[in-house]
mmCIF file of C-alpha atoms in Angstrom:
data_model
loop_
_atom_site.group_PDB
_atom_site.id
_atom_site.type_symbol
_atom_site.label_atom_id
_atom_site.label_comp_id
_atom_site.label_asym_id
_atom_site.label_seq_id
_atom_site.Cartn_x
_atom_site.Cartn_y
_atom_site.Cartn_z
ATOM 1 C CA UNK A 1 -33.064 9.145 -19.391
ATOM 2 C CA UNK A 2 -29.763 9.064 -17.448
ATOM 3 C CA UNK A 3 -29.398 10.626 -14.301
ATOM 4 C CA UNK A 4 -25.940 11.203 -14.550
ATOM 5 C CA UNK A 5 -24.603 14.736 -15.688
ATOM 6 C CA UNK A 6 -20.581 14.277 -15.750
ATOM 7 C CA UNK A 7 -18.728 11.211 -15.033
ATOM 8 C CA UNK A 8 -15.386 11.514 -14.766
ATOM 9 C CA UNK A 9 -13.173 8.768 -15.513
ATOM 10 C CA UNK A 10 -9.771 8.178 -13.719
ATOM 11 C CA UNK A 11 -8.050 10.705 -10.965
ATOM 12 C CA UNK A 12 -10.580 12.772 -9.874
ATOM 13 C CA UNK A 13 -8.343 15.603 -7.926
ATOM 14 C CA UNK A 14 -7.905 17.900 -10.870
ATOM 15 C CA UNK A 15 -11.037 17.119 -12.551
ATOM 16 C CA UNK A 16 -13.610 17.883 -10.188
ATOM 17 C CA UNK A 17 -11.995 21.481 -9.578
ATOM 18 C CA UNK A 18 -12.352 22.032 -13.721
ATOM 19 C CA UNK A 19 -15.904 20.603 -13.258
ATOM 20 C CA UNK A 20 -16.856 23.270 -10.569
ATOM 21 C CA UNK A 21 -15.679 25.712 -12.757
ATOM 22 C CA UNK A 22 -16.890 24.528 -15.576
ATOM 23 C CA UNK A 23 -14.463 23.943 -17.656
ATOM 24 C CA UNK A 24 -14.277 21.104 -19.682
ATOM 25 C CA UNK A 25 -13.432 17.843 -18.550
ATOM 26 C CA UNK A 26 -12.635 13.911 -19.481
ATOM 27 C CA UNK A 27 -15.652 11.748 -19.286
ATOM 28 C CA UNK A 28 -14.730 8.818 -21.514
ATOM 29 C CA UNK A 29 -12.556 5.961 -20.534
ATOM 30 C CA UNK A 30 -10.247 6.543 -23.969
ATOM 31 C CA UNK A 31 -9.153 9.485 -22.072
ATOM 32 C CA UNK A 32 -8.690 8.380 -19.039
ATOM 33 C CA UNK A 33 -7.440 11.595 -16.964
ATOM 34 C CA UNK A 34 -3.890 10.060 -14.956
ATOM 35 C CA UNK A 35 -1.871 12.457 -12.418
ATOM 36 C CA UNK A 36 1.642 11.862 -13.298
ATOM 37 C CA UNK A 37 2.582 14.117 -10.260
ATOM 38 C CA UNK A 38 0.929 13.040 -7.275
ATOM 39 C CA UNK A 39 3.034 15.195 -5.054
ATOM 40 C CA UNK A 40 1.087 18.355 -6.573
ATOM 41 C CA UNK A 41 -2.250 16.860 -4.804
ATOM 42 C CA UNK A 42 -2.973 19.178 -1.595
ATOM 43 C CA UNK A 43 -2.910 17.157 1.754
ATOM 44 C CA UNK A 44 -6.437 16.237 2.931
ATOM 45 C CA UNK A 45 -8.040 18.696 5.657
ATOM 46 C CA UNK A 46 -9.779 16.807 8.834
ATOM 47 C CA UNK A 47 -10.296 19.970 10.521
ATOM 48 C CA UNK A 48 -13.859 19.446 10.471
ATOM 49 C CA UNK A 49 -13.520 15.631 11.873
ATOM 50 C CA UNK A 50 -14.346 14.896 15.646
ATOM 51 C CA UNK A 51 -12.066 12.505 15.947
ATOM 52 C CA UNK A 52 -13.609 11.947 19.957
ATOM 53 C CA UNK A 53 -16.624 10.195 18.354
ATOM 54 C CA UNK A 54 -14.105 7.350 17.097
ATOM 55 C CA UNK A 55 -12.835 6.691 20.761
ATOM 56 C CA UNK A 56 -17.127 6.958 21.899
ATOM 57 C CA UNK A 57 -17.226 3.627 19.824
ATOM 58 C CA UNK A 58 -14.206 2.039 20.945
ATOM 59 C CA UNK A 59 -12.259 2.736 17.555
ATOM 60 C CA UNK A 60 -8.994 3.676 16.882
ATOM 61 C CA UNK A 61 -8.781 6.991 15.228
ATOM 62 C CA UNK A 62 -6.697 6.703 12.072
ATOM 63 C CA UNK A 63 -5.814 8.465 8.884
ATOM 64 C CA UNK A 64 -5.738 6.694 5.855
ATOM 65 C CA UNK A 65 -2.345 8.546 3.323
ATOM 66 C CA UNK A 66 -2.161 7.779 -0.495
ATOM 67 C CA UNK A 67 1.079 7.006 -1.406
ATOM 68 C CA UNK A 68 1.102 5.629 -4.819
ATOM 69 C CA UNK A 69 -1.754 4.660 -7.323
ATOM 70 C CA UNK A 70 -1.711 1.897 -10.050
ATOM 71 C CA UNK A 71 0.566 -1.268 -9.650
ATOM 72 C CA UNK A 72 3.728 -2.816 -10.699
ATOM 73 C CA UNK A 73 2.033 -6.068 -11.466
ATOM 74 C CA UNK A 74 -0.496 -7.538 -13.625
ATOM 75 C CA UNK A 75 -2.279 -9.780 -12.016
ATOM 76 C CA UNK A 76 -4.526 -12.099 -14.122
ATOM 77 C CA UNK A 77 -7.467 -11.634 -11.564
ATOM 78 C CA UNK A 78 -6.842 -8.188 -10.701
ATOM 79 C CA UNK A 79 -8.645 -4.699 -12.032
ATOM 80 C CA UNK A 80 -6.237 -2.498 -10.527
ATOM 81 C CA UNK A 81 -4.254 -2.043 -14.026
ATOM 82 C CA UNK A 82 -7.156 -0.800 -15.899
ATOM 83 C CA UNK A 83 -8.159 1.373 -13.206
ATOM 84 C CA UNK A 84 -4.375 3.183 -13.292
ATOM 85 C CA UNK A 85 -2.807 1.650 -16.524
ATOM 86 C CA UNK A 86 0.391 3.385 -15.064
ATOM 87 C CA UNK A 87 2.095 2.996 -11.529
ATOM 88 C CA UNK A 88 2.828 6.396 -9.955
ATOM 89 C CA UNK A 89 4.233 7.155 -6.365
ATOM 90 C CA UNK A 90 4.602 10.178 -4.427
ATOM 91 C CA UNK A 91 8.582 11.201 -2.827
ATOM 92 C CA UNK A 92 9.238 9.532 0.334
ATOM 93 C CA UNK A 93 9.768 13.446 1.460
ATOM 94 C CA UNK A 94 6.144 14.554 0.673
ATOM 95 C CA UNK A 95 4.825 11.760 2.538
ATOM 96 C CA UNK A 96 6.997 11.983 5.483
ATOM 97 C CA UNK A 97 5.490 15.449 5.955
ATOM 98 C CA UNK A 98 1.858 15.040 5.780
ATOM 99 C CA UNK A 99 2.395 12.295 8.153
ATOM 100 C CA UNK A 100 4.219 14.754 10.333
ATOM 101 C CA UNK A 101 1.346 17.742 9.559
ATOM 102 C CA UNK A 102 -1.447 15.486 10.121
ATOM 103 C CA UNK A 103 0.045 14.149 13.545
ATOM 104 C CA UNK A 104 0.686 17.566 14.757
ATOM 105 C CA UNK A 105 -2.364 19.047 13.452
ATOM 106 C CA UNK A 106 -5.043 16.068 15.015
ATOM 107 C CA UNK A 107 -2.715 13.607 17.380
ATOM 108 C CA UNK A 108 -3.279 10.874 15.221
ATOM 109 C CA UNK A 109 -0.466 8.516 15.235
ATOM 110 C CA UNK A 110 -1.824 5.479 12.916
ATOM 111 C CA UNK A 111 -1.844 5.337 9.316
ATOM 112 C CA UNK A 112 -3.558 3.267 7.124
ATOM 113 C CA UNK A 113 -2.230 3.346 3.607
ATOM 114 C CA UNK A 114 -4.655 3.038 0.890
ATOM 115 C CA UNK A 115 -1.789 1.748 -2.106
ATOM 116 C CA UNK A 116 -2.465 -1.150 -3.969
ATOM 117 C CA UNK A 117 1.338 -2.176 -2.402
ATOM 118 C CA UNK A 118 3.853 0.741 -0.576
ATOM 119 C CA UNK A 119 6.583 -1.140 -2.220
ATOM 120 C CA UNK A 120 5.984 -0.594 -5.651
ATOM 121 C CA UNK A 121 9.188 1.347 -5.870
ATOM 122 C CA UNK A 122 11.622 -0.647 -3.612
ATOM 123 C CA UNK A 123 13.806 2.555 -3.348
ATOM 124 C CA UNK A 124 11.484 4.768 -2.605
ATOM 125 C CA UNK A 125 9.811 2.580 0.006
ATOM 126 C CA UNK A 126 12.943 2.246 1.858
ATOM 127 C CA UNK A 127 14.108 6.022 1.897
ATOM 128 C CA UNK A 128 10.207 6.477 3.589
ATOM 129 C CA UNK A 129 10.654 4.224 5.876
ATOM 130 C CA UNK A 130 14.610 5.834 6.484
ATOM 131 C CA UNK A 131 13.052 9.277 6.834
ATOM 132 C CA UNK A 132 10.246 8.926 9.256
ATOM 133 C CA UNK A 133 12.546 6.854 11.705
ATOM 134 C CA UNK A 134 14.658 9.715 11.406
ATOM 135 C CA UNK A 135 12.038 11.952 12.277
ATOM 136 C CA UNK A 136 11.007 10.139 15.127
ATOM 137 C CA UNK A 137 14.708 9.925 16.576
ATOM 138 C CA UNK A 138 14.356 14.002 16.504
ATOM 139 C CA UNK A 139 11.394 14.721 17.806
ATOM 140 C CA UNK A 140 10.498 12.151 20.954
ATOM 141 C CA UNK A 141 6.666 13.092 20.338
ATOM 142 C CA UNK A 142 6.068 11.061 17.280
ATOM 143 C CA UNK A 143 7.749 8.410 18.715
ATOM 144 C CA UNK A 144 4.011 6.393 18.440
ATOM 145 C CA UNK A 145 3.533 6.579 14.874
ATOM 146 C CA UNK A 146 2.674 3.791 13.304
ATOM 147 C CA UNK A 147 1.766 2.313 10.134
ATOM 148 C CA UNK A 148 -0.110 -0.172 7.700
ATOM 149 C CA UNK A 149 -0.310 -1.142 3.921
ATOM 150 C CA UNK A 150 -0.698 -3.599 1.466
ATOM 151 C CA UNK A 151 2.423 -5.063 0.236
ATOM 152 C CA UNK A 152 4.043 -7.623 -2.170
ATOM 153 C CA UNK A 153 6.412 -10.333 -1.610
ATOM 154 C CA UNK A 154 9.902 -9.695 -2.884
ATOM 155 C CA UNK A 155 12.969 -11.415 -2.681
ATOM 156 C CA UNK A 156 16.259 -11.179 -0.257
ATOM 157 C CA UNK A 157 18.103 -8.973 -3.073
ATOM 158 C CA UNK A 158 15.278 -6.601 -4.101
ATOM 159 C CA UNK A 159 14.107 -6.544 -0.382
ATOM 160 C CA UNK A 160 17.921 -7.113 1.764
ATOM 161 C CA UNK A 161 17.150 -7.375 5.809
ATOM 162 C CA UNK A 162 17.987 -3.696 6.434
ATOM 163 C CA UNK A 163 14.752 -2.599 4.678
ATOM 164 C CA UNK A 164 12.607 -4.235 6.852
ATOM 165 C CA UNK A 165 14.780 -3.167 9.352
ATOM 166 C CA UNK A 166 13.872 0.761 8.417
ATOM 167 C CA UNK A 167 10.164 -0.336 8.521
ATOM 168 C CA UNK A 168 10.702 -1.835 12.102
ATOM 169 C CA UNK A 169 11.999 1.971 12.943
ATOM 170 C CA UNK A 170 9.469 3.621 11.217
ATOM 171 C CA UNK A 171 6.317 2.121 13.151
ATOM 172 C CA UNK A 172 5.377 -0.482 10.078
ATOM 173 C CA UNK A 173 3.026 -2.352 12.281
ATOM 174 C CA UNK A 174 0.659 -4.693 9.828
ATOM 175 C CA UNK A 175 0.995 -5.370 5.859
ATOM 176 C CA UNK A 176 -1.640 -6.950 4.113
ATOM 177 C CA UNK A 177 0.521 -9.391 1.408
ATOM 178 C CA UNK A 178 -0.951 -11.230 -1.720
ATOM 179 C CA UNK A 179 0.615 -14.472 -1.324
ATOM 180 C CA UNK A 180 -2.263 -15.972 -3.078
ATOM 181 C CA UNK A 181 -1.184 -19.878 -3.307
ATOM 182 C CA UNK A 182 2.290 -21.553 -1.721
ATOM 183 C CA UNK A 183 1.949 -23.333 -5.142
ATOM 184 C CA UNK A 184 4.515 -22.200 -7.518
ATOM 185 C CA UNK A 185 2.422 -23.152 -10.365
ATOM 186 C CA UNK A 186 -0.523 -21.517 -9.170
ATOM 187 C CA UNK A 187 1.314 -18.355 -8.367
ATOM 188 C CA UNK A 188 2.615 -18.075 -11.788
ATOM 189 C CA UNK A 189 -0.412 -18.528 -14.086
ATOM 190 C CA UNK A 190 -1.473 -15.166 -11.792
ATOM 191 C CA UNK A 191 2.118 -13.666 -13.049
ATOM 192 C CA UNK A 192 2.910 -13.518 -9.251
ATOM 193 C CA UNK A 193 6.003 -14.550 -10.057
ATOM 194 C CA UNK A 194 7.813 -15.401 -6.574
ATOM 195 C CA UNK A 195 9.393 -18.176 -5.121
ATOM 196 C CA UNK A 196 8.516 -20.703 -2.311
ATOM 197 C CA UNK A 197 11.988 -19.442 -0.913
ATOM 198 C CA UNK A 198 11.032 -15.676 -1.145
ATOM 199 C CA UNK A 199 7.814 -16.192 0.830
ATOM 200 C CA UNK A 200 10.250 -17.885 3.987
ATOM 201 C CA UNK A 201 12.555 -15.345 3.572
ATOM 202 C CA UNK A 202 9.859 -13.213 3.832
ATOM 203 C CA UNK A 203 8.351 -14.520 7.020
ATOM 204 C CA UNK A 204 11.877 -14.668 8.476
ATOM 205 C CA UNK A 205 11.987 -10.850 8.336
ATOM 206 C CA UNK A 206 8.863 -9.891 9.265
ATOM 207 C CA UNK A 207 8.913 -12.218 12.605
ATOM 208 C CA UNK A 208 12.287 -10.982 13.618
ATOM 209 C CA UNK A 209 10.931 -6.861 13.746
ATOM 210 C CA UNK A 210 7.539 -7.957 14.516
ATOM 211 C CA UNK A 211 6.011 -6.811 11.336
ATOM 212 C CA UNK A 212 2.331 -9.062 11.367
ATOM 213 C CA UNK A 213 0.874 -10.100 8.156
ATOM 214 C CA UNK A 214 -2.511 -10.283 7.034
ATOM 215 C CA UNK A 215 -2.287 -12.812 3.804
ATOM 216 C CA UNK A 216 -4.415 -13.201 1.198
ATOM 217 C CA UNK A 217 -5.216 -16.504 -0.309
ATOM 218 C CA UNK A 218 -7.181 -17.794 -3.247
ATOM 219 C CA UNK A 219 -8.818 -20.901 -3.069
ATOM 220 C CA UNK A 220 -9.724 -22.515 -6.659
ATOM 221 C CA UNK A 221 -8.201 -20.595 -8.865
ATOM 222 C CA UNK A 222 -8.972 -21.873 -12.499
ATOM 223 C CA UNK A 223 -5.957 -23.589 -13.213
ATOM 224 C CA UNK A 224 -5.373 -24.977 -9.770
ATOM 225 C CA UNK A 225 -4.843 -28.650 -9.550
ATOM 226 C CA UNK A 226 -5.381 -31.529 -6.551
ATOM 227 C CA UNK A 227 -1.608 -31.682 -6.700
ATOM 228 C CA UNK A 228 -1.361 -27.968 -6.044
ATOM 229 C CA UNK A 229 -4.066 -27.793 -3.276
ATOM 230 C CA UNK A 230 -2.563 -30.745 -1.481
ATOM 231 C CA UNK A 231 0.802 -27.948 -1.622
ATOM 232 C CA UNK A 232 -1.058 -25.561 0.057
ATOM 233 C CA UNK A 233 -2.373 -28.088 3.006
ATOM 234 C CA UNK A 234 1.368 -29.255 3.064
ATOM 235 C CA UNK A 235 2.751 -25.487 3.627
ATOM 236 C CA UNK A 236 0.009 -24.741 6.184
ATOM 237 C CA UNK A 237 1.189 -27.528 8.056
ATOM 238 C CA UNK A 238 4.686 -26.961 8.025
#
């Protein structure tokens, strides 16, 4: 016998409110319940958090913000796409403010972005990143904010210099990048498809605004070759 009752399949916002009133609900993966309009989700209440006990064990307090779901890639070795077939972000406005909310509401002043990548939408990643610098130019007290993510690697024109620029302003502190493999090869079996020359230009930009990386690498991927390992020792050393 199963011990399960409802399983819902997909967001889970919306669904568990229907289930606690029970109303009818999704609980098969052919319909897989999707918010289009993540901006309608309330902002999450820590008013019942001691965020003291963090400090007790030498921890930095932090608040983790959903700002998009799904992914603009389809990676070969990746899940994310059938978890959220489709990529949806919330406005760089609505995420500005429960940064704001939740640092004037607790005094937390790092954020730890649970996206699969914050620059899914190139656009709105940079009018974020615009906005909260702007914020903390007008009010001196969130002048500490700061933030992490995971990100991909895009090139100069999708990505120009004064976008990670913005992010230097804004407090972008740490992004967690999927380079994978510096072979080319490699990279696009995955359907990473970036260049060597993307991932300098890359490196470029986040050294000069002191943006650190956290990289992560696959070692012996299916199709990878001697020849493309021996690319990988080769970058490392360079």
């Amino acid at each position: 016998l199963s011990t399960v009752d409802k399983l819902i399949f997909g967001d889970g916002e919306q669904a568990i409110v229907s289930l606690l009133k029970g109303e009818e609900i999704q609980t098969s993966p052919q319909t897989y319940l999707q918010i289009d309009d993540l901006d309608s989700n309330p902002f999450p209440d820590y008013s019942d958090i001691d965020w003291s006990e963090y400090s007790k064990n030498g921890l930095e307090p932090m608040i983790y913000i959903t700002g998009s779901r799904g992914c603009v890639r389809n990676c070969t070795f990746c899940d994310v796409a059938a978890l959220w077939p489709k990529f949806r972000y919330r406005k760089a406005e609505n995420l500005v403010q429960e940064i704001k909310e939740q640092f004037y509401n607790y005094g937390i002043t790092t954020f730890d972005f649970t996206d699969s990548l914050i620059n899914g939408s190139v656009s709105n990643f940079y009018e974020f990143n615009c906005l909260l610098a702007e914020e903390k130019q007008k009010d001196p007290a969130l002048k500490d904010i700061k933030y992490m993510g995971q990100a991909i690697c895009r090139p100069r024109k999708q990505m120009p210099p004064i976008h990670y620029e913005a992010m230097y302003y804004a407090g972008c502190n740490q992004i967690t990048v999927g380079i994978e493999s510096f072979s080319k090869n490699v990279r696009y079996h995955m359907r990473k498809k970036f260049e060597n020359e993307d991932i300098d230009y890359h490196i470029e930009q986040c050294s000069f605004y002191d943006i650190n990386n956290v990289w992560l690498m696959i070692v012996g991927y299916p199709t990878e070759t001697i020849e493309d390992h021996k690319e990988n020792i080769k970058a490392q050393i360079l």
